[in-house]
Amino acid sequence: MVGVLLTMVVLFLGLALFMAVVWNAIKADSAKSDLEMMWEKYEEVIRKEDVL
């Protein structure tokens, strides 16, 4: 019984760690893409100002 309980706790902690790592990777990736999108818009504004 104790072995089963211990196994479940270890599996739960492993799952929590895995989810934390995946969540941080998703946040970092979305922040990176947001930054790239903002930079593209900024470059577009600069191009329009150069035309004027």
PDB file of C-alpha atoms in Angstrom:
ATOM      1  CA  MET A   1       0.000   0.000   0.000  1.00  0.00           C
ATOM      2  CA  VAL A   2       2.796   2.411   0.909  1.00  0.00           C
ATOM      3  CA  GLY A   3       4.609   1.524  -2.315  1.00  0.00           C
ATOM      4  CA  VAL A   4       1.551   2.342  -4.417  1.00  0.00           C
ATOM      5  CA  LEU A   5       1.049   5.638  -2.594  1.00  0.00           C
ATOM      6  CA  LEU A   6       4.723   6.540  -2.998  1.00  0.00           C
ATOM      7  CA  THR A   7       4.594   5.656  -6.705  1.00  0.00           C
ATOM      8  CA  MET A   8       1.532   7.846  -7.210  1.00  0.00           C
ATOM      9  CA  VAL A   9       3.202  10.784  -5.441  1.00  0.00           C
ATOM     10  CA  VAL A  10       6.345  10.412  -7.573  1.00  0.00           C
ATOM     11  CA  LEU A  11       4.278  10.208 -10.774  1.00  0.00           C
ATOM     12  CA  PHE A  12       2.265  13.268  -9.756  1.00  0.00           C
ATOM     13  CA  LEU A  13       5.421  15.283  -9.002  1.00  0.00           C
ATOM     14  CA  GLY A  14       6.961  14.168 -12.304  1.00  0.00           C
ATOM     15  CA  LEU A  15       3.839  15.253 -14.181  1.00  0.00           C
ATOM     16  CA  ALA A  16       3.826  18.613 -12.378  1.00  0.00           C
ATOM     17  CA  LEU A  17       7.489  19.180 -13.266  1.00  0.00           C
ATOM     18  CA  PHE A  18       6.861  18.207 -16.902  1.00  0.00           C
ATOM     19  CA  MET A  19       3.888  20.582 -17.129  1.00  0.00           C
ATOM     20  CA  ALA A  20       5.931  23.421 -15.603  1.00  0.00           C
ATOM     21  CA  VAL A  21       8.713  22.906 -18.155  1.00  0.00           C
ATOM     22  CA  VAL A  22       6.236  22.763 -21.062  1.00  0.00           C
ATOM     23  CA  TRP A  23       4.383  25.853 -19.780  1.00  0.00           C
ATOM     24  CA  ASN A  24       7.638  27.843 -19.533  1.00  0.00           C
ATOM     25  CA  ALA A  25       8.612  26.766 -23.052  1.00  0.00           C
ATOM     26  CA  ILE A  26       5.224  27.856 -24.411  1.00  0.00           C
ATOM     27  CA  LYS A  27       5.430  31.218 -22.620  1.00  0.00           C
ATOM     28  CA  ALA A  28       8.975  31.843 -23.885  1.00  0.00           C
ATOM     29  CA  ASP A  29       8.014  30.875 -27.441  1.00  0.00           C
ATOM     30  CA  SER A  30       4.911  33.075 -27.500  1.00  0.00           C
ATOM     31  CA  ALA A  31       6.832  36.019 -26.029  1.00  0.00           C
ATOM     32  CA  LYS A  32       9.477  35.561 -28.725  1.00  0.00           C
ATOM     33  CA  SER A  33       6.877  35.497 -31.507  1.00  0.00           C
ATOM     34  CA  ASP A  34       5.132  38.567 -30.026  1.00  0.00           C
ATOM     35  CA  LEU A  35       8.454  40.406 -30.041  1.00  0.00           C
ATOM     36  CA  GLU A  36       9.088  39.410 -33.665  1.00  0.00           C
ATOM     37  CA  MET A  37       5.601  40.583 -34.660  1.00  0.00           C
ATOM     38  CA  MET A  38       6.095  43.937 -32.924  1.00  0.00           C
ATOM     39  CA  TRP A  39       9.473  44.348 -34.639  1.00  0.00           C
ATOM     40  CA  GLU A  40       7.910  43.665 -38.072  1.00  0.00           C
ATOM     41  CA  LYS A  41       5.230  46.308 -37.432  1.00  0.00           C
ATOM     42  CA  TYR A  42       7.921  48.742 -36.282  1.00  0.00           C
ATOM     43  CA  GLU A  43       9.933  48.147 -39.471  1.00  0.00           C
ATOM     44  CA  GLU A  44       6.776  48.696 -41.536  1.00  0.00           C
ATOM     45  CA  VAL A  45       6.168  52.050 -39.814  1.00  0.00           C
ATOM     46  CA  ILE A  46       9.773  53.076 -40.486  1.00  0.00           C
ATOM     47  CA  ARG A  47       9.376  52.175 -44.183  1.00  0.00           C
ATOM     48  CA  LYS A  48       6.183  54.233 -44.440  1.00  0.00           C
ATOM     49  CA  GLU A  49       7.883  57.217 -42.799  1.00  0.00           C
ATOM     50  CA  ASP A  50      10.811  56.921 -45.218  1.00  0.00           C
ATOM     51  CA  VAL A  51       8.386  57.047 -48.157  1.00  0.00           C
ATOM     52  CA  LEU A  52       6.847  60.249 -46.817  1.00  0.00           C
TER      53      LEU A  52
END
